[in-house]
mmCIF file of C-alpha atoms in Angstrom:
data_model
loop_
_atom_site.group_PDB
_atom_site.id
_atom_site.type_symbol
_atom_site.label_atom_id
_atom_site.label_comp_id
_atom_site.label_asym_id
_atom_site.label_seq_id
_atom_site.Cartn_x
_atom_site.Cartn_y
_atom_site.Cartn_z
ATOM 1 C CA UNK V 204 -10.937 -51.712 -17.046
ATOM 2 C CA UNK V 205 -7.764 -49.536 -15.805
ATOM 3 C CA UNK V 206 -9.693 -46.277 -17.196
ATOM 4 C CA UNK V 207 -12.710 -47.421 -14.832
ATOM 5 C CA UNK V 208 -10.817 -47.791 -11.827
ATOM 6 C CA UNK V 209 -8.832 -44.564 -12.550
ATOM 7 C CA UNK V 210 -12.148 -42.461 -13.063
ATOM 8 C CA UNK V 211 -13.141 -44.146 -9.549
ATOM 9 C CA UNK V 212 -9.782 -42.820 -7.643
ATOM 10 C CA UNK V 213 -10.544 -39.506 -9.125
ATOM 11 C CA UNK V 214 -13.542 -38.858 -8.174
ATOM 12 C CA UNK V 215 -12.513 -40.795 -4.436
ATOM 13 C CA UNK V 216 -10.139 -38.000 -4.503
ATOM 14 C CA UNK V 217 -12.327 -35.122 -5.429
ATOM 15 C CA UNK V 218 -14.541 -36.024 -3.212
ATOM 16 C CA UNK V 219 -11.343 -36.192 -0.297
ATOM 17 C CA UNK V 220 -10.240 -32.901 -1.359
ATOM 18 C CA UNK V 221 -13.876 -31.356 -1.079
ATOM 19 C CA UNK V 222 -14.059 -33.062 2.877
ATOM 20 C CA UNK V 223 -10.304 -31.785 3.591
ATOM 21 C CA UNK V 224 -11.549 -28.260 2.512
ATOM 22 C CA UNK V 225 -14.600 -28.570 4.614
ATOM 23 C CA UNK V 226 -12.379 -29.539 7.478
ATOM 24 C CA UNK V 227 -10.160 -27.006 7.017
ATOM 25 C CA UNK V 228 -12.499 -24.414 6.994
ATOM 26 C CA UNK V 229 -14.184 -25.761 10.147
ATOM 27 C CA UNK V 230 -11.132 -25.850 12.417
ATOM 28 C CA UNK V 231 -8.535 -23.178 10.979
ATOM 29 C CA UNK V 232 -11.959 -20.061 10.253
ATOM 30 C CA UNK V 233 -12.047 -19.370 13.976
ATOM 31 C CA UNK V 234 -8.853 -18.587 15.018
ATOM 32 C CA UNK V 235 -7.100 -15.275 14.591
ATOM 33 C CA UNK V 236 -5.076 -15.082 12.043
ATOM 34 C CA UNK V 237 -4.306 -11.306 12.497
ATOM 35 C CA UNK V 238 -3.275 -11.752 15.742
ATOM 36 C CA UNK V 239 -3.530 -8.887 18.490
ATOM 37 C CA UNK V 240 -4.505 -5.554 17.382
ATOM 38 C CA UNK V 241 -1.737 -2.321 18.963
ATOM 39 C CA UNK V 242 -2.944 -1.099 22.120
ATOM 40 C CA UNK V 243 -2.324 2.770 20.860
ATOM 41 C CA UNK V 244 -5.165 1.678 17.911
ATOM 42 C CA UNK V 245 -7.456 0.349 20.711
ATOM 43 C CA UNK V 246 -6.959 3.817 22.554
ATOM 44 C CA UNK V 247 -7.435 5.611 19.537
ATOM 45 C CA UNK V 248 -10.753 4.191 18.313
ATOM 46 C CA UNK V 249 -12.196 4.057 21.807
ATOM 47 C CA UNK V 250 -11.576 7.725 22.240
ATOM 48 C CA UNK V 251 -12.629 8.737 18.856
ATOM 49 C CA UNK V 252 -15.958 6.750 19.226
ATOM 50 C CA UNK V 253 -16.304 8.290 22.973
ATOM 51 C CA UNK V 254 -16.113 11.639 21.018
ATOM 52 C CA UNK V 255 -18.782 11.029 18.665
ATOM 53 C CA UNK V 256 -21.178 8.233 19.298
ATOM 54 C CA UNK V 257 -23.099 8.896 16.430
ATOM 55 C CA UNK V 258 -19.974 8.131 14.360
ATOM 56 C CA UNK V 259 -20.840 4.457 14.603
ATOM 57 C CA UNK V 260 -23.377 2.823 13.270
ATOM 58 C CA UNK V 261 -25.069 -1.023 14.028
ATOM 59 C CA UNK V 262 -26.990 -1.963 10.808
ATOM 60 C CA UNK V 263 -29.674 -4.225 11.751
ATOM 61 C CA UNK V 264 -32.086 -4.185 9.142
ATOM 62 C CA UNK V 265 -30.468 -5.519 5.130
ATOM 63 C CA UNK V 266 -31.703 -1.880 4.233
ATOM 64 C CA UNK V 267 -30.603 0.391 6.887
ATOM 65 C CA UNK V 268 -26.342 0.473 5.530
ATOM 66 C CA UNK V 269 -28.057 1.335 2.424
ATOM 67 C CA UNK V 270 -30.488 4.076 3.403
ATOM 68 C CA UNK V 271 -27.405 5.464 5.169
ATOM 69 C CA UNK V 272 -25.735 5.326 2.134
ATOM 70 C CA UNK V 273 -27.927 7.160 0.210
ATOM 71 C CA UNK V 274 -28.388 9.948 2.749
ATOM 72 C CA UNK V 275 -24.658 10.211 3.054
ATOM 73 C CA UNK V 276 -24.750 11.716 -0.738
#
């Protein structure tokens, strides 16, 4: 009967931990953990992609970053 009651608590307990992680993921994901980026970076890449706007890409399609890809060879 102990063996029983101990197979219960551990699966109780799995089944805790699984929750705790779901929690966890839920209210710690969306805050920053990087924190603020350097302004000098923020200049940098701002200028670089006022340079040359065709330096940056927005992949909207699942094959367009692969199609770029290939062309890039």
């Amino acid at each position: 009967m102990a063996t029983i009651t101990l197979k219960k608590v551990e699966q109780e307990v799995k089944k805790l931990k699984a929750k705790v992680r779901w929690l966890e993921r839920a209210v710690v994901v969306p805050f920053d953990d990087e924190g603020l980026y350097k302004k000098s970076f923020i200049k940098k890449v701002l200028r670089r992609a006022s340079e040359n706007p065709r330096a940056f890409y927005e992949f909207t399609k699942p094959g367009d970053l692969l199609r770029r890809i290939q062309s890039m060879r």
